[in-house]
């Protein structure tokens, strides 16, 4: 049951109606949301709900135990238990075949004949495992660090983990942000709900009208047959891929945040117009913010952060970005993508004087535009590697990425024409992205909120009907596979 | 603030209302709000003045596989008297629709001498009552069938779905057992729930029929012409080889020919699991075959079950053959002749040439076995 499916629309309506009908009974409301979240998750693969329950129980119990003991050894053991349990599950389902394949390939090179015959196991990746694992881990680590008091309510903890808007593809919610919201009495906030609804509409439009059109019409053909499109086509295809990823994932985040807002909860912002970034580090403050802050707080800073000297900074940054790349998928493409970002960030930070946002914004317009274009193209270059390892139909691996890069550098001419609808969708996406929010987004939101309820209802009906008719075979959200 | 009095909630309720209206309009055929256009030809023929000595009732395989004019010419020639037949087939026809069609025919006409009922792939059609409601002549038929034949609500699709998605780890067989038990519960709930749902649909049907709407017309401008042409051919659905459907069919045919050799197809025997013996899946098919036999006996009609050919495809299962032969005659088309590529439009349907050949063969079967 994807966010861009008709089933989800009616599922969500049912959840909202019942949720507000039983709003005064707190436990019943949590129970309802938990049950709805489980149904939502089980619509993908029912049996994997067991993993979520196990992971949640482990961290709930570890949290409780951490709250009861002051002995450093025991606390460390409990933290280790949580880390091993959660990362063990993630490692098995997501990375086992990757590591085993590489070990087998290495052994085969050393002359072990049996290793060459090794066949990857058929392991199905449970939906959202990367997201909820990090979510539960952050809870235990925060409790271990005494930054958060452990919750006593299993129901509230289960709701924190399974809350369906963010369960499958984020944002990665922190317990310190979510659990306090559960302690507050439920109060319907009209403006929050209206904003939430508008965010959902924006997300659906982004996904169905822009991301899927750019993806199907522009990106897929270019990545499938780059030699036909030449260097110019590859540039547009790679820009398209970057926009497709952004639109697709930020659309999911918009819908998740909007859906949570209608239910009365606030989720953290996940994207903040990332292509306006004037440096790579700023890019990461605007792109997949819940993940980048997670790695910052739980990997980069504990490793020592910027450290005392540049070499230490380089080590910590590369380790963090290596893991960030690996988080996205079990493939060398992702690792390379992460390492590229590590190098870009290191170079951008270590050899320049740190500047505040005000200082950056005070620069002349041409310089800001040039910086943004430079950063955009750096990120797009890394996306070339990322995209080739992501979608099944374009899975060309590292070799394919280097071939595309070679074509790009040779400035080869192409014989095939790019799809005009794909280019138009890309142009529209770029205009919306680079235009100040108050010009389009806020005006559209205000106009929407001023409409009478029956007109809004009719508009929603026409809008969702049109999206259903226009959608490209209900293309799933890209980040589901991570 | 009370959520229910908020503007957002009112907008949501309006949304649901608009969606419900849109859904009923868009899905009116599936919901049984109007008759299925596929039944239009049969309806015209049944209510018309034409009489027939032989009726062919079946699915698209029969609609596209029996040419009444050719059958009549050959049968008349062999019998030395005029023989007149009609093809009352509808696309996707399952056994219970065949029963209702014959029953409706008998209400308006004298009993035919013989009825050929398609029993090949149509045995496999897993139809819910609500999917077939729209094909019935009127709402009373639907209600009567639901009242008298509740086993129609049984369905095998759940089994298929679950088999595709077995549990990952199940050392003690616990999940499978749990699955089996919940499936029974689901099926029970299915039957209970669907009965009420179908009554509502049938009520809509009744209301629409009372407004004298003969049948729903889809948004295809050529619909009238297609129906008129099929009625003029007494039920035979002629697909031009150069039409889009004809071209697509030929491509599928070539693919099937590359997969299965002529020799293998002629020698083919059903070797897989004999699912027809499973009462869950084929309950309605079996039950209505018995009903058809009973109806034919009561009216003195010769019943023949007709195994229409697939191009080098799956033959009838041994248990199917045994079952149909226990009820009536079973007529299988001559595969060694019909498995030629030019006889087919696509792997499931005869070409016009194949249909003419098959119709002559059927005429010979009819006259020969009548003696």
PDB file of N, CA, C and O in Angstrom, chain A residues 2-37:
ATOM      1  N   UNK A   2       1.159   1.715  -1.190  1.00  0.00           N
ATOM      2  CA  UNK A   2       2.027   2.872  -1.308  1.00  0.00           C
ATOM      3  C   UNK A   2       1.222   4.159  -1.121  1.00  0.00           C
ATOM      4  O   UNK A   2       0.008   4.166  -1.308  1.00  0.00           O
ATOM      5  N   UNK A   3       1.918   5.240  -0.764  1.00  0.00           N
ATOM      6  CA  UNK A   3       1.231   6.516  -0.568  1.00  0.00           C
ATOM      7  C   UNK A   3       0.510   6.983  -1.831  1.00  0.00           C
ATOM      8  O   UNK A   3      -0.433   7.749  -1.755  1.00  0.00           O
ATOM      9  N   UNK A   4       1.029   6.579  -3.000  1.00  0.00           N
ATOM     10  CA  UNK A   4       0.417   7.040  -4.243  1.00  0.00           C
ATOM     11  C   UNK A   4      -0.594   6.031  -4.794  1.00  0.00           C
ATOM     12  O   UNK A   4      -0.809   5.945  -5.995  1.00  0.00           O
ATOM     13  N   UNK A   5      -1.210   5.259  -3.895  1.00  0.00           N
ATOM     14  CA  UNK A   5      -2.222   4.300  -4.341  1.00  0.00           C
ATOM     15  C   UNK A   5      -3.590   4.704  -3.812  1.00  0.00           C
ATOM     16  O   UNK A   5      -3.695   5.382  -2.786  1.00  0.00           O
ATOM     17  N   UNK A   6      -4.612   4.273  -4.520  1.00  0.00           N
ATOM     18  CA  UNK A   6      -5.986   4.566  -4.099  1.00  0.00           C
ATOM     19  C   UNK A   6      -6.266   3.916  -2.755  1.00  0.00           C
ATOM     20  O   UNK A   6      -6.972   4.496  -1.913  1.00  0.00           O
ATOM     21  N   UNK A   7      -5.701   2.722  -2.556  1.00  0.00           N
ATOM     22  CA  UNK A   7      -5.947   2.017  -1.286  1.00  0.00           C
ATOM     23  C   UNK A   7      -5.486   2.881  -0.115  1.00  0.00           C
ATOM     24  O   UNK A   7      -6.151   2.948   0.918  1.00  0.00           O
ATOM     25  N   UNK A   8      -4.344   3.515  -0.289  1.00  0.00           N
ATOM     26  CA  UNK A   8      -3.826   4.309   0.821  1.00  0.00           C
ATOM     27  C   UNK A   8      -4.751   5.477   1.141  1.00  0.00           C
ATOM     28  O   UNK A   8      -4.964   5.801   2.313  1.00  0.00           O
ATOM     29  N   UNK A   9      -5.297   6.096   0.111  1.00  0.00           N
ATOM     30  CA  UNK A   9      -6.183   7.255   0.340  1.00  0.00           C
ATOM     31  C   UNK A   9      -7.312   6.845   1.279  1.00  0.00           C
ATOM     32  O   UNK A   9      -7.590   7.523   2.281  1.00  0.00           O
ATOM     33  N   UNK A  10      -7.946   5.724   0.985  1.00  0.00           N
ATOM     34  CA  UNK A  10      -9.098   5.328   1.799  1.00  0.00           C
ATOM     35  C   UNK A  10      -8.676   4.727   3.137  1.00  0.00           C
ATOM     36  O   UNK A  10      -9.363   4.883   4.137  1.00  0.00           O
ATOM     37  N   UNK A  11      -7.544   4.074   3.129  1.00  0.00           N
ATOM     38  CA  UNK A  11      -6.987   3.591   4.401  1.00  0.00           C
ATOM     39  C   UNK A  11      -6.729   4.785   5.324  1.00  0.00           C
ATOM     40  O   UNK A  11      -7.115   4.791   6.496  1.00  0.00           O
ATOM     41  N   UNK A  12      -6.107   5.806   4.770  1.00  0.00           N
ATOM     42  CA  UNK A  12      -5.758   6.974   5.591  1.00  0.00           C
ATOM     43  C   UNK A  12      -7.007   7.687   6.080  1.00  0.00           C
ATOM     44  O   UNK A  12      -7.081   8.103   7.245  1.00  0.00           O
ATOM     45  N   UNK A  13      -7.996   7.806   5.202  1.00  0.00           N
ATOM     46  CA  UNK A  13      -9.238   8.470   5.631  1.00  0.00           C
ATOM     47  C   UNK A  13      -9.865   7.710   6.800  1.00  0.00           C
ATOM     48  O   UNK A  13     -10.299   8.320   7.788  1.00  0.00           O
ATOM     49  N   UNK A  14      -9.888   6.390   6.682  1.00  0.00           N
ATOM     50  CA  UNK A  14     -10.472   5.577   7.758  1.00  0.00           C
ATOM     51  C   UNK A  14      -9.691   5.771   9.053  1.00  0.00           C
ATOM     52  O   UNK A  14     -10.277   5.931  10.136  1.00  0.00           O
ATOM     53  N   UNK A  15      -8.359   5.786   8.933  1.00  0.00           N
ATOM     54  CA  UNK A  15      -7.523   5.962  10.130  1.00  0.00           C
ATOM     55  C   UNK A  15      -7.816   7.324  10.771  1.00  0.00           C
ATOM     56  O   UNK A  15      -8.002   7.430  11.994  1.00  0.00           O
ATOM     57  N   UNK A  16      -7.909   8.364   9.947  1.00  0.00           N
ATOM     58  CA  UNK A  16      -8.135   9.717  10.478  1.00  0.00           C
ATOM     59  C   UNK A  16      -9.502   9.810  11.153  1.00  0.00           C
ATOM     60  O   UNK A  16      -9.626  10.317  12.277  1.00  0.00           O
ATOM     61  N   UNK A  17     -10.518   9.298  10.488  1.00  0.00           N
ATOM     62  CA  UNK A  17     -11.877   9.409  11.049  1.00  0.00           C
ATOM     63  C   UNK A  17     -11.961   8.709  12.403  1.00  0.00           C
ATOM     64  O   UNK A  17     -12.488   9.255  13.375  1.00  0.00           O
ATOM     65  N   UNK A  18     -11.451   7.496  12.443  1.00  0.00           N
ATOM     66  CA  UNK A  18     -11.543   6.747  13.714  1.00  0.00           C
ATOM     67  C   UNK A  18     -10.653   7.409  14.770  1.00  0.00           C
ATOM     68  O   UNK A  18     -11.051   7.543  15.936  1.00  0.00           O
ATOM     69  N   UNK A  19      -9.480   7.846  14.353  1.00  0.00           N
ATOM     70  CA  UNK A  19      -8.535   8.458  15.296  1.00  0.00           C
ATOM     71  C   UNK A  19      -9.168   9.650  16.012  1.00  0.00           C
ATOM     72  O   UNK A  19      -9.099   9.770  17.239  1.00  0.00           O
ATOM     73  N   UNK A  20      -9.828  10.507  15.237  1.00  0.00           N
ATOM     74  CA  UNK A  20     -10.417  11.692  15.880  1.00  0.00           C
ATOM     75  C   UNK A  20     -11.739  11.370  16.576  1.00  0.00           C
ATOM     76  O   UNK A  20     -12.157  12.083  17.485  1.00  0.00           O
ATOM     77  N   UNK A  21     -12.375  10.279  16.128  1.00  0.00           N
ATOM     78  CA  UNK A  21     -13.615   9.877  16.817  1.00  0.00           C
ATOM     79  C   UNK A  21     -13.310   9.350  18.215  1.00  0.00           C
ATOM     80  O   UNK A  21     -14.124   9.490  19.143  1.00  0.00           O
ATOM     81  N   UNK A  22     -12.150   8.743  18.395  1.00  0.00           N
ATOM     82  CA  UNK A  22     -11.802   8.174  19.712  1.00  0.00           C
ATOM     83  C   UNK A  22     -10.710   8.996  20.398  1.00  0.00           C
ATOM     84  O   UNK A  22     -10.005   8.495  21.272  1.00  0.00           O
ATOM     85  N   UNK A  23     -10.606  10.253  19.973  1.00  0.00           N
ATOM     86  CA  UNK A  23      -9.480  11.085  20.437  1.00  0.00           C
ATOM     87  C   UNK A  23      -9.413  11.196  21.964  1.00  0.00           C
ATOM     88  O   UNK A  23      -8.323  11.289  22.526  1.00  0.00           O
ATOM     89  N   UNK A  24     -10.542  11.153  22.622  1.00  0.00           N
ATOM     90  CA  UNK A  24     -10.506  11.381  24.083  1.00  0.00           C
ATOM     91  C   UNK A  24      -9.960  10.172  24.858  1.00  0.00           C
ATOM     92  O   UNK A  24      -9.556  10.303  25.993  1.00  0.00           O
ATOM     93  N   UNK A  25     -10.013   8.992  24.233  1.00  0.00           N
ATOM     94  CA  UNK A  25      -9.476   7.796  24.906  1.00  0.00           C
ATOM     95  C   UNK A  25      -8.054   7.557  24.403  1.00  0.00           C
ATOM     96  O   UNK A  25      -7.845   6.957  23.334  1.00  0.00           O
ATOM     97  N   UNK A  26      -7.091   8.020  25.189  1.00  0.00           N
ATOM     98  CA  UNK A  26      -5.700   8.036  24.732  1.00  0.00           C
ATOM     99  C   UNK A  26      -5.205   6.645  24.336  1.00  0.00           C
ATOM    100  O   UNK A  26      -4.658   6.460  23.245  1.00  0.00           O
ATOM    101  N   UNK A  27      -5.414   5.662  25.218  1.00  0.00           N
ATOM    102  CA  UNK A  27      -4.871   4.330  24.933  1.00  0.00           C
ATOM    103  C   UNK A  27      -5.526   3.714  23.705  1.00  0.00           C
ATOM    104  O   UNK A  27      -4.858   3.072  22.893  1.00  0.00           O
ATOM    105  N   UNK A  28      -6.840   3.931  23.605  1.00  0.00           N
ATOM    106  CA  UNK A  28      -7.551   3.377  22.435  1.00  0.00           C
ATOM    107  C   UNK A  28      -7.018   4.019  21.166  1.00  0.00           C
ATOM    108  O   UNK A  28      -6.835   3.352  20.128  1.00  0.00           O
ATOM    109  N   UNK A  29      -6.716   5.300  21.236  1.00  0.00           N
ATOM    110  CA  UNK A  29      -6.186   6.018  20.071  1.00  0.00           C
ATOM    111  C   UNK A  29      -4.814   5.450  19.671  1.00  0.00           C
ATOM    112  O   UNK A  29      -4.551   5.207  18.496  1.00  0.00           O
ATOM    113  N   UNK A  30      -3.960   5.240  20.670  1.00  0.00           N
ATOM    114  CA  UNK A  30      -2.630   4.688  20.370  1.00  0.00           C
ATOM    115  C   UNK A  30      -2.739   3.274  19.813  1.00  0.00           C
ATOM    116  O   UNK A  30      -2.023   2.892  18.893  1.00  0.00           O
ATOM    117  N   UNK A  31      -3.650   2.532  20.429  1.00  0.00           N
ATOM    118  CA  UNK A  31      -3.856   1.150  19.976  1.00  0.00           C
ATOM    119  C   UNK A  31      -4.328   1.137  18.519  1.00  0.00           C
ATOM    120  O   UNK A  31      -3.868   0.338  17.696  1.00  0.00           O
ATOM    121  N   UNK A  32      -5.245   2.034  18.223  1.00  0.00           N
ATOM    122  CA  UNK A  32      -5.774   2.145  16.854  1.00  0.00           C
ATOM    123  C   UNK A  32      -4.658   2.509  15.870  1.00  0.00           C
ATOM    124  O   UNK A  32      -4.533   1.894  14.806  1.00  0.00           O
ATOM    125  N   UNK A  33      -3.844   3.488  16.248  1.00  0.00           N
ATOM    126  CA  UNK A  33      -2.761   3.899  15.346  1.00  0.00           C
ATOM    127  C   UNK A  33      -1.739   2.781  15.160  1.00  0.00           C
ATOM    128  O   UNK A  33      -1.219   2.567  14.066  1.00  0.00           O
ATOM    129  N   UNK A  34      -1.456   2.086  16.262  1.00  0.00           N
ATOM    130  CA  UNK A  34      -0.518   0.950  16.193  1.00  0.00           C
ATOM    131  C   UNK A  34      -1.060  -0.134  15.263  1.00  0.00           C
ATOM    132  O   UNK A  34      -0.329  -0.648  14.400  1.00  0.00           O
ATOM    133  N   UNK A  35      -2.339  -0.452  15.452  1.00  0.00           N
ATOM    134  CA  UNK A  35      -2.952  -1.506  14.627  1.00  0.00           C
ATOM    135  C   UNK A  35      -2.959  -1.072  13.169  1.00  0.00           C
ATOM    136  O   UNK A  35      -2.612  -1.862  12.269  1.00  0.00           O
ATOM    137  N   UNK A  36      -3.338   0.179  12.924  1.00  0.00           N
ATOM    138  CA  UNK A  36      -3.369   0.679  11.539  1.00  0.00           C
ATOM    139  C   UNK A  36      -1.969   0.634  10.932  1.00  0.00           C
ATOM    140  O   UNK A  36      -1.798   0.277   9.759  1.00  0.00           O
ATOM    141  N   UNK A  37      -0.976   0.985  11.730  1.00  0.00           N
ATOM    142  CA  UNK A  37       0.401   0.983  11.230  1.00  0.00           C
ATOM    143  C   UNK A  37       0.837  -0.437  10.872  1.00  0.00           C
ATOM    144  O   UNK A  37       1.521  -0.649   9.867  1.00  0.00           O
TER     145      UNK A  37
END
